[in-house]
Short mmCIF file of C-alpha atoms and ligand atoms in Angstrom, two decimals:
data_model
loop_
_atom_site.label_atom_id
_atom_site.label_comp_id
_atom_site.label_asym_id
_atom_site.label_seq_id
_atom_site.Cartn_x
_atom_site.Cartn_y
_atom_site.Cartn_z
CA UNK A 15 12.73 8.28 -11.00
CA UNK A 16 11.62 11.22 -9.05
CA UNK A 17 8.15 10.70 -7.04
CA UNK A 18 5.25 12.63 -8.46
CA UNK A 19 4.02 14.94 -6.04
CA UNK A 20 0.19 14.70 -5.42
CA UNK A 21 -2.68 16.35 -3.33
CA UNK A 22 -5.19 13.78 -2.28
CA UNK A 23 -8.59 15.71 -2.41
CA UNK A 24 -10.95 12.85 -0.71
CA UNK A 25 -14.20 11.86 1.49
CA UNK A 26 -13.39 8.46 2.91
CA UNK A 27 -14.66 6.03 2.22
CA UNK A 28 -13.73 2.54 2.40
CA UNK A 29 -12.24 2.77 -1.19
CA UNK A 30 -10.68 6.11 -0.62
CA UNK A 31 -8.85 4.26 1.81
CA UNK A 32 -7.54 1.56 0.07
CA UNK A 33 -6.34 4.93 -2.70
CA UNK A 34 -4.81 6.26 0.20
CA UNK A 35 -2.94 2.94 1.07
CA UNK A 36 -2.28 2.36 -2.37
CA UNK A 37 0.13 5.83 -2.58
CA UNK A 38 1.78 5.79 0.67
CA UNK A 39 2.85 1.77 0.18
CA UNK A 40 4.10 3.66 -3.13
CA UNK A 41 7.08 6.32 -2.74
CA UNK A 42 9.05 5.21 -5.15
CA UNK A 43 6.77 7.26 -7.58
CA UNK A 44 4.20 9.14 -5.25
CA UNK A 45 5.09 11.57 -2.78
CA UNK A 46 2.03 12.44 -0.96
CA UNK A 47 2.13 16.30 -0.42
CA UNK A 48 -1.33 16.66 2.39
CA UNK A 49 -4.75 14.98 2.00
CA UNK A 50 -7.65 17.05 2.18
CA UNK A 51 -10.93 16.09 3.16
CA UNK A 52 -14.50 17.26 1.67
CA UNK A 53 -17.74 16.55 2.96
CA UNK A 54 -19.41 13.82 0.88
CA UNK A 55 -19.57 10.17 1.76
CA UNK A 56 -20.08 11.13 5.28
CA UNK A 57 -20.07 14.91 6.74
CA UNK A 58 -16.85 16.69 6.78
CA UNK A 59 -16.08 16.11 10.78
CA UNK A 60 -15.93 12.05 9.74
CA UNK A 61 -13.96 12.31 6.34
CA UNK A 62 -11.39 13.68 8.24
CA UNK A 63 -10.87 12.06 11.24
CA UNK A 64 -11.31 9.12 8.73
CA UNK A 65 -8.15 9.98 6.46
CA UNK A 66 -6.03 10.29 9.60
CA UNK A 67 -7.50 6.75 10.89
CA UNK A 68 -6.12 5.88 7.23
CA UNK A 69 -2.65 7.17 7.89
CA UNK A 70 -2.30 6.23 11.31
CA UNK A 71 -3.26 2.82 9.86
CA UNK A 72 -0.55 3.09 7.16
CA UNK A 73 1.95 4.02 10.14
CA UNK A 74 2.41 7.83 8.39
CA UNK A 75 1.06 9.71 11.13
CA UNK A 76 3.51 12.69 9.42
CA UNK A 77 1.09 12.94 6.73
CA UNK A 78 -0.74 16.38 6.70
CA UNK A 79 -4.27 16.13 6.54
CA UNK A 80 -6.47 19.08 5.87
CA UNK A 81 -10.05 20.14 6.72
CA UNK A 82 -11.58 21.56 3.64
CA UNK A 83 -15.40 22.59 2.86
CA UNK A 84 -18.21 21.25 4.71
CA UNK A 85 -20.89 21.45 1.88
CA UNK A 86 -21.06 21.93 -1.70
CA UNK A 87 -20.95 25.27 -3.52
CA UNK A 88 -24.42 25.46 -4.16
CA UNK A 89 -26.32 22.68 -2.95
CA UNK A 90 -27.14 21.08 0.68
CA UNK A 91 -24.82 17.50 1.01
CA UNK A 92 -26.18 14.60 -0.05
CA UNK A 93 -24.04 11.36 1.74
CA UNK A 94 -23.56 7.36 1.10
CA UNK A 95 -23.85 5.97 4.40
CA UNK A 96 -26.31 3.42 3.01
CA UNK A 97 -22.93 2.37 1.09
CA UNK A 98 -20.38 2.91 3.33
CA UNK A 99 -21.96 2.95 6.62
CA UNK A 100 -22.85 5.54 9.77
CA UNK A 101 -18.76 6.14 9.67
CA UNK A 102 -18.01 6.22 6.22
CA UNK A 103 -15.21 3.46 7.36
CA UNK A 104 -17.50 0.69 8.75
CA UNK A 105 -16.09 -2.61 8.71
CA UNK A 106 -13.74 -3.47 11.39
CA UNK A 107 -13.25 -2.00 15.04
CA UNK A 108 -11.22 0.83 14.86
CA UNK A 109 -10.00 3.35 17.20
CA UNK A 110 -10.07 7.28 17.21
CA UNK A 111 -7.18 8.88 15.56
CA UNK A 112 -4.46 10.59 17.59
CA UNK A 113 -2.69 12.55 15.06
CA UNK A 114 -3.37 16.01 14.50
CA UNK A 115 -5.97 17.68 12.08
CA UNK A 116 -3.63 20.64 10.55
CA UNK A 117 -5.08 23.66 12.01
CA UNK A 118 -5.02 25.38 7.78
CA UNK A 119 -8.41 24.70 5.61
CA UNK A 120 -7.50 22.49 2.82
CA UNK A 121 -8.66 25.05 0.14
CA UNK A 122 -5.76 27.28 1.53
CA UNK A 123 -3.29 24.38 1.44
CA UNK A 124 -4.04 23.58 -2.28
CA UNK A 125 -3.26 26.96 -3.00
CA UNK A 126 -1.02 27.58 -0.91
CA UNK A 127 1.10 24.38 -2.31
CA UNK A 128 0.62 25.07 -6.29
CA UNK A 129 1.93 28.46 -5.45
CA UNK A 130 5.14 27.11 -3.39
CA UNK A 131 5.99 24.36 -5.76
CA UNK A 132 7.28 24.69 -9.49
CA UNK A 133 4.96 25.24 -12.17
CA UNK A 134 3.53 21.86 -13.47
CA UNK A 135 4.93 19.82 -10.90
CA UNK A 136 1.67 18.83 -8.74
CA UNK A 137 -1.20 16.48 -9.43
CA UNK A 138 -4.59 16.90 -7.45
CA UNK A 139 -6.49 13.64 -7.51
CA UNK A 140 -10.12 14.02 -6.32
CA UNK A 141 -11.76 11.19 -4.66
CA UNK A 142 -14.99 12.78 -3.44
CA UNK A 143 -17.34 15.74 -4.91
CA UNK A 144 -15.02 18.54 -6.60
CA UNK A 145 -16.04 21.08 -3.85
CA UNK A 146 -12.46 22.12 -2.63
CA UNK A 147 -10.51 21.92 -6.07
CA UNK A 148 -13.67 24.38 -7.49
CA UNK A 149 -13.15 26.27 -4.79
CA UNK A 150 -9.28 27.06 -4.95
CA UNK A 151 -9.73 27.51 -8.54
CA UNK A 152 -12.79 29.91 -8.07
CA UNK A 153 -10.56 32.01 -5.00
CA UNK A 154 -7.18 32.01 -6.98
CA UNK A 155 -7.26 32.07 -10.43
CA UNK A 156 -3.55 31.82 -10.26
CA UNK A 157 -3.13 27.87 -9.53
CA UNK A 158 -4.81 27.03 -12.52
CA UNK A 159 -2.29 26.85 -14.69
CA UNK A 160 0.26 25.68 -12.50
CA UNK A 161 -1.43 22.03 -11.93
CA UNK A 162 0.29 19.65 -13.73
CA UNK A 163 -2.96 17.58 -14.30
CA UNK A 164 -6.26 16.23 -12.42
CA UNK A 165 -6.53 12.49 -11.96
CA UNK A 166 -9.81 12.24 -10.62
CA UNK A 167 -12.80 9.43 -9.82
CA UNK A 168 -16.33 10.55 -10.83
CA UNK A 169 -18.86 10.36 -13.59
CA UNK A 170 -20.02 7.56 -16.11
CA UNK A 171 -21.03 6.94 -19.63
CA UNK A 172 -22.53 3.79 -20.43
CA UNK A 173 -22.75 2.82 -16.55
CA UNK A 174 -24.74 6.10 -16.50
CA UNK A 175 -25.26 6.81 -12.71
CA UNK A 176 -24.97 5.06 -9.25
CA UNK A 177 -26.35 7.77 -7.22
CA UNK A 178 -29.49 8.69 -9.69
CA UNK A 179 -30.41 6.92 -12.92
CA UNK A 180 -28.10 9.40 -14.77
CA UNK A 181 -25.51 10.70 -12.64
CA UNK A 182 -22.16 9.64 -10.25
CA UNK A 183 -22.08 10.24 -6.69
CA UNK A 184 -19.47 12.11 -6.72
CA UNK A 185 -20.18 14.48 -9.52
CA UNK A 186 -23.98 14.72 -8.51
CA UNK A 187 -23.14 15.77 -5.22
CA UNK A 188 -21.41 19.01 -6.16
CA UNK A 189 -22.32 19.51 -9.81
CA UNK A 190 -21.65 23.15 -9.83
CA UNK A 191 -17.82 22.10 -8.84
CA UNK A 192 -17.84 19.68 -11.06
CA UNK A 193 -18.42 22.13 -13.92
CA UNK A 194 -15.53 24.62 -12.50
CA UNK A 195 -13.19 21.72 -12.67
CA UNK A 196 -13.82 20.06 -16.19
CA UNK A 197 -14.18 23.98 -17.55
CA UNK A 198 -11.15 24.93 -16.53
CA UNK A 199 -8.10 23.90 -18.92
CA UNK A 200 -6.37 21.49 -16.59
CA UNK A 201 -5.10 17.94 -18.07
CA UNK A 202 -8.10 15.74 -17.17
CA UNK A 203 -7.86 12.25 -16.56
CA UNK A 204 -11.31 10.85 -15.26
CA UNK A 205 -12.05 7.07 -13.74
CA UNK A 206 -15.61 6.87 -14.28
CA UNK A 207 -18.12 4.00 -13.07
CA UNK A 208 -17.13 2.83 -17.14
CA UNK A 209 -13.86 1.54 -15.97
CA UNK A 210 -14.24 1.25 -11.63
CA UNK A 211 -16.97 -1.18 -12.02
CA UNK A 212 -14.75 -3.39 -14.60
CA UNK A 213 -12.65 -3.48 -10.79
CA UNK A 214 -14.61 -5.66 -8.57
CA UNK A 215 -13.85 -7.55 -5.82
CA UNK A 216 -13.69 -11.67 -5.62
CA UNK A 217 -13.43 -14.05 -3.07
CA UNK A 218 -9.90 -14.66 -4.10
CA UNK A 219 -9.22 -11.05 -4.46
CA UNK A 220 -10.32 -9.87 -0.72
CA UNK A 221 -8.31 -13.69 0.26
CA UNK A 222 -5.60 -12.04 -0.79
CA UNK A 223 -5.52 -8.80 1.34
CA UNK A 224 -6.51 -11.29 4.61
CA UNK A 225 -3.55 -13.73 3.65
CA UNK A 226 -1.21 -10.97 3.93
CA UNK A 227 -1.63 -11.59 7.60
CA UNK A 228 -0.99 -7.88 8.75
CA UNK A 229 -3.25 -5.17 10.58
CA UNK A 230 -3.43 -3.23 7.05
CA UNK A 231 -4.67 -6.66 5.36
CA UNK A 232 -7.00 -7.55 8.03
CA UNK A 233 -8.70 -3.70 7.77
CA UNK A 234 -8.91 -3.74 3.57
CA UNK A 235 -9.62 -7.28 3.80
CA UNK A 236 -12.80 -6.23 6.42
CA UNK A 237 -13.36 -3.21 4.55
CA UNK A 238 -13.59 -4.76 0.85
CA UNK A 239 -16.10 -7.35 2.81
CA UNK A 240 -18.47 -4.88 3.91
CA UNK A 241 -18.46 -2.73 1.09
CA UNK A 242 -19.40 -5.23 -1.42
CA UNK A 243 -22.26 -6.27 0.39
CA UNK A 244 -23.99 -3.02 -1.42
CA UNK A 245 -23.69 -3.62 -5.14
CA UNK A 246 -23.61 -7.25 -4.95
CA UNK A 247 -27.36 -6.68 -3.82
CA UNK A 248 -27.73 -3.96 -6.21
CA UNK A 249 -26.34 -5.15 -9.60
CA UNK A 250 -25.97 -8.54 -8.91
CA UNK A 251 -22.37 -8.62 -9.67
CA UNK A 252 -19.59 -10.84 -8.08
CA UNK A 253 -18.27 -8.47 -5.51
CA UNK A 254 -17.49 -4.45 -5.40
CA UNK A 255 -16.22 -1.95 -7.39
CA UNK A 256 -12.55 0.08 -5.61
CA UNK A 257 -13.82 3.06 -7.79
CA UNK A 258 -10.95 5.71 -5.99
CA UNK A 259 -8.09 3.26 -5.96
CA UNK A 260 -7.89 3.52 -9.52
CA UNK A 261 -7.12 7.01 -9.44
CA UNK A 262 -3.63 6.02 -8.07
CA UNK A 263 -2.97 2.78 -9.66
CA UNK A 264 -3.20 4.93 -13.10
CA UNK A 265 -0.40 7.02 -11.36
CA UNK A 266 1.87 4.21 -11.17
CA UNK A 267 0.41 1.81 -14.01
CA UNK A 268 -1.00 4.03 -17.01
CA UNK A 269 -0.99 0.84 -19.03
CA UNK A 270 -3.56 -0.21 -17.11
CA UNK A 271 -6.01 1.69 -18.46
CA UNK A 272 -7.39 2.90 -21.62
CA UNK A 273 -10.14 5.42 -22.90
CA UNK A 274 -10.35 8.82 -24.85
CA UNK A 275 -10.05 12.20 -24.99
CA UNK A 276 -13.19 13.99 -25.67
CA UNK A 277 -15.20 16.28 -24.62
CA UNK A 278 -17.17 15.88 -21.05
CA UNK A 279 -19.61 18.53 -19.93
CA UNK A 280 -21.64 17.84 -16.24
CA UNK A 281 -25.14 18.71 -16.66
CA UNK A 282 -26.31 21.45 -13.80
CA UNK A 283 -29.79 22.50 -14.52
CA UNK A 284 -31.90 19.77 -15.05
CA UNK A 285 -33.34 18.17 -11.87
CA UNK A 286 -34.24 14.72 -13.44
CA UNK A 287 -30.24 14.42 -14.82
CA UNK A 288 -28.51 16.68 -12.59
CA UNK A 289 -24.91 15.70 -12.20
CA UNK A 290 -24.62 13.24 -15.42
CA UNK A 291 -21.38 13.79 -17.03
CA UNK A 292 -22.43 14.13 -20.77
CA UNK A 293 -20.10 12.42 -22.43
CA UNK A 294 -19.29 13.05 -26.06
CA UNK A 295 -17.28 8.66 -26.49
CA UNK A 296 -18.40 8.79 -30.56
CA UNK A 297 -17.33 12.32 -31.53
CA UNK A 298 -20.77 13.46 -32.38
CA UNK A 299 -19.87 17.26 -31.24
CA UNK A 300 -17.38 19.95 -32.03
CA UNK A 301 -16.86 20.61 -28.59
CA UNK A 302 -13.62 20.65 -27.26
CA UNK A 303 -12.03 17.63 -26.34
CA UNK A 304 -11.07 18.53 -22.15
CA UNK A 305 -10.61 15.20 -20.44
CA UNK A 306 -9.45 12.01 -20.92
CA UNK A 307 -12.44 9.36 -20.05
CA UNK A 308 -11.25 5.87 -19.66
CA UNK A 309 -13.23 2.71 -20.75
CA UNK A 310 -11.29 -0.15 -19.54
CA UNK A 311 -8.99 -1.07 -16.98
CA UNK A 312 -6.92 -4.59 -16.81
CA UNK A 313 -8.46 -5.62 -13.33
CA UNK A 314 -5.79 -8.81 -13.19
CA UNK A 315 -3.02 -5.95 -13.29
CA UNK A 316 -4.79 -4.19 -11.28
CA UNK A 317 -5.68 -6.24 -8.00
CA UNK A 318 -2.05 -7.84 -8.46
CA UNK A 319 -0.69 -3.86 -7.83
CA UNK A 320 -2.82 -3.85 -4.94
CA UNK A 321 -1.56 -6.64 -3.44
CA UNK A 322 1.87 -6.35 -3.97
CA UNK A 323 1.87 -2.77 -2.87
CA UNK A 324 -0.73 -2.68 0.34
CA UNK A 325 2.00 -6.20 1.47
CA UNK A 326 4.75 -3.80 2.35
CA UNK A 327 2.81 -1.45 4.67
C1 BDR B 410 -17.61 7.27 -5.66
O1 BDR B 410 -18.55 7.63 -4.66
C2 BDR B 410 -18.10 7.25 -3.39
O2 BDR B 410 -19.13 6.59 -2.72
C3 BDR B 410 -16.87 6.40 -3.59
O3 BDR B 410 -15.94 6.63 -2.56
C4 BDR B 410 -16.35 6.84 -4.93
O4 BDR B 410 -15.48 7.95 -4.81
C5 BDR B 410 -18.23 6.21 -6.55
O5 BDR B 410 -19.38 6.70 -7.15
CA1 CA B 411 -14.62 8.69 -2.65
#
């Protein structure tokens, strides 16, 4: 089987990271073409210096990671450190990356890259707010239709929002991106807070990364730890949801997951819903049907991917 080639479009994040892990331990069928970062999370200057901590982690310090926008298209940033901490990364110790930060913006080298390789043969998967993918699409036109599809993490239905009552993090940070991206004709599959918080994290589950008794372990072990400390006081639930690693594991595991193809419009005008991705589940609309919005995941399947993959970095 020839690797899928993918853009990873991402603010990390502890969970970003583990996504990132999750496709490098995976080259059999990923081959990761550049990661760009986007301000979200944390402010651009620690997303990236966080994605090459990631790589350098993951022993790929050939992976090209980007620079991309520093704010949302229309909006000031809003960030998670009271989720993910000052770094975006917090958790264990670690040390400043030594590889380099490619010198290109990562808006150029998504365009840049749909226009080098064949038609239909790349998939962006978003991790963060939709800021650079909008804004490629927005500067050329062009690279539209030569995506093969957009696997991305963002929105909700019935979990309704995380970072508001009614809206995603992700989607409510850059709404105005968010509209560009599910407006414009792509192949949309979206993880939304529906499935990622079906994903949580156990006692057994984080065991499992420590037992494997290597640096990468250790760091998604101590990650996974101090992320869950944040919706375990919020929702009361058993441990935390790895909302971006399921972006990947649907990659290599579509069974996985299920949901539906309907229609999904992201509300931009009203201040008390702003960012909610309005989610047409029962059909109730004539509106065009432009993303796939799954509803459950097989978290057995999925933490036992995790495992076995993150093992052989
Ligand atoms: C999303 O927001 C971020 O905090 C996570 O990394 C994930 O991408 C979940 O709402
Ligand atoms: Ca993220």
């Amino acid at each position: 089987m020839t690797p899928r080639k993918i853009i990873i479009d991402t603010d990390p994040g502890q969970d970003d990271a583990v996504a990132i892990l999750l496709a490098l331990a995976s080259p059999e069928e990923i081959e990761v073409l550049g990661i760009t970062a986007v301000a979200g999370n944390v402010p651009l200057a620690l997303t990236e210096r966080n994605a090459r901590i990631v790589c350098e982690l993951a022993g790929r310090r050939d992976v090209k990671v980007f620079a991309g926008c520093d704010r949302p298209l229309a909006r000031p940033l809003v960030t998670a450190e009271h989720v993910h901490g000052k770094t975006g990364l917090d958790g264990p110790p670690m040390a400043e990356p030594t590889m380099p930060l490619q010198a290109q913006h990562g808006v150029d080298f998504i365009i840049e890259t749909l226009r080098r390789e064949a038609p239909g043969t790349v998939t962006l998967c978003p991790l963060g707010p939709l800021t650079n993918v909008a804004t490629a699409f927005e500067r050329a036109p062009d690279v539209i239709g030569r995506v093969a599809q957009i696997v991305l993490m963002g929105g909700a239905y019935f979990e309704v929002g995380n970072i508001t009552p009614a809206a995603e993090f992700n989607i409510f940070v850059d709404p105005e991106a968010a509209k560009i991206v599910f407006g414009a004709g792509v192949p949309l599959t979206v993880m939304p807070l529906d499935v990622t918080h079906k994903a949580l994290t156990t006692r057994e589950r984080i065991d499992a990364f420590r037992a494997m008794g290597s640096t990468v372990g250790d760091h998604v072990a101590a990650w996974t730890d101090f992320f869950e400390r944040f919706d375990m006081e919020k929702y009361g639930s058993e441990g935390a949801p790895l909302h971006d690693p399921c972006v990947i594991a649907f990659l290599i595991r579509p069974e996985l997951f299920t949901g539906r193809l309907i229609n999904v419009e992201i509300e931009t005008a009203s201040e008390l819903t702003l960012g909610m991705t309005v989610a047409d589940w029962w059909g109730i609309t004539n509106r065009p049907r432009n993303a796939k919005f799954m509803g459950e995941i097989a978290a057995e399947g999925f933490y036992a991917l995790l495992a076995e993959r993150l093992a052989r970095l």
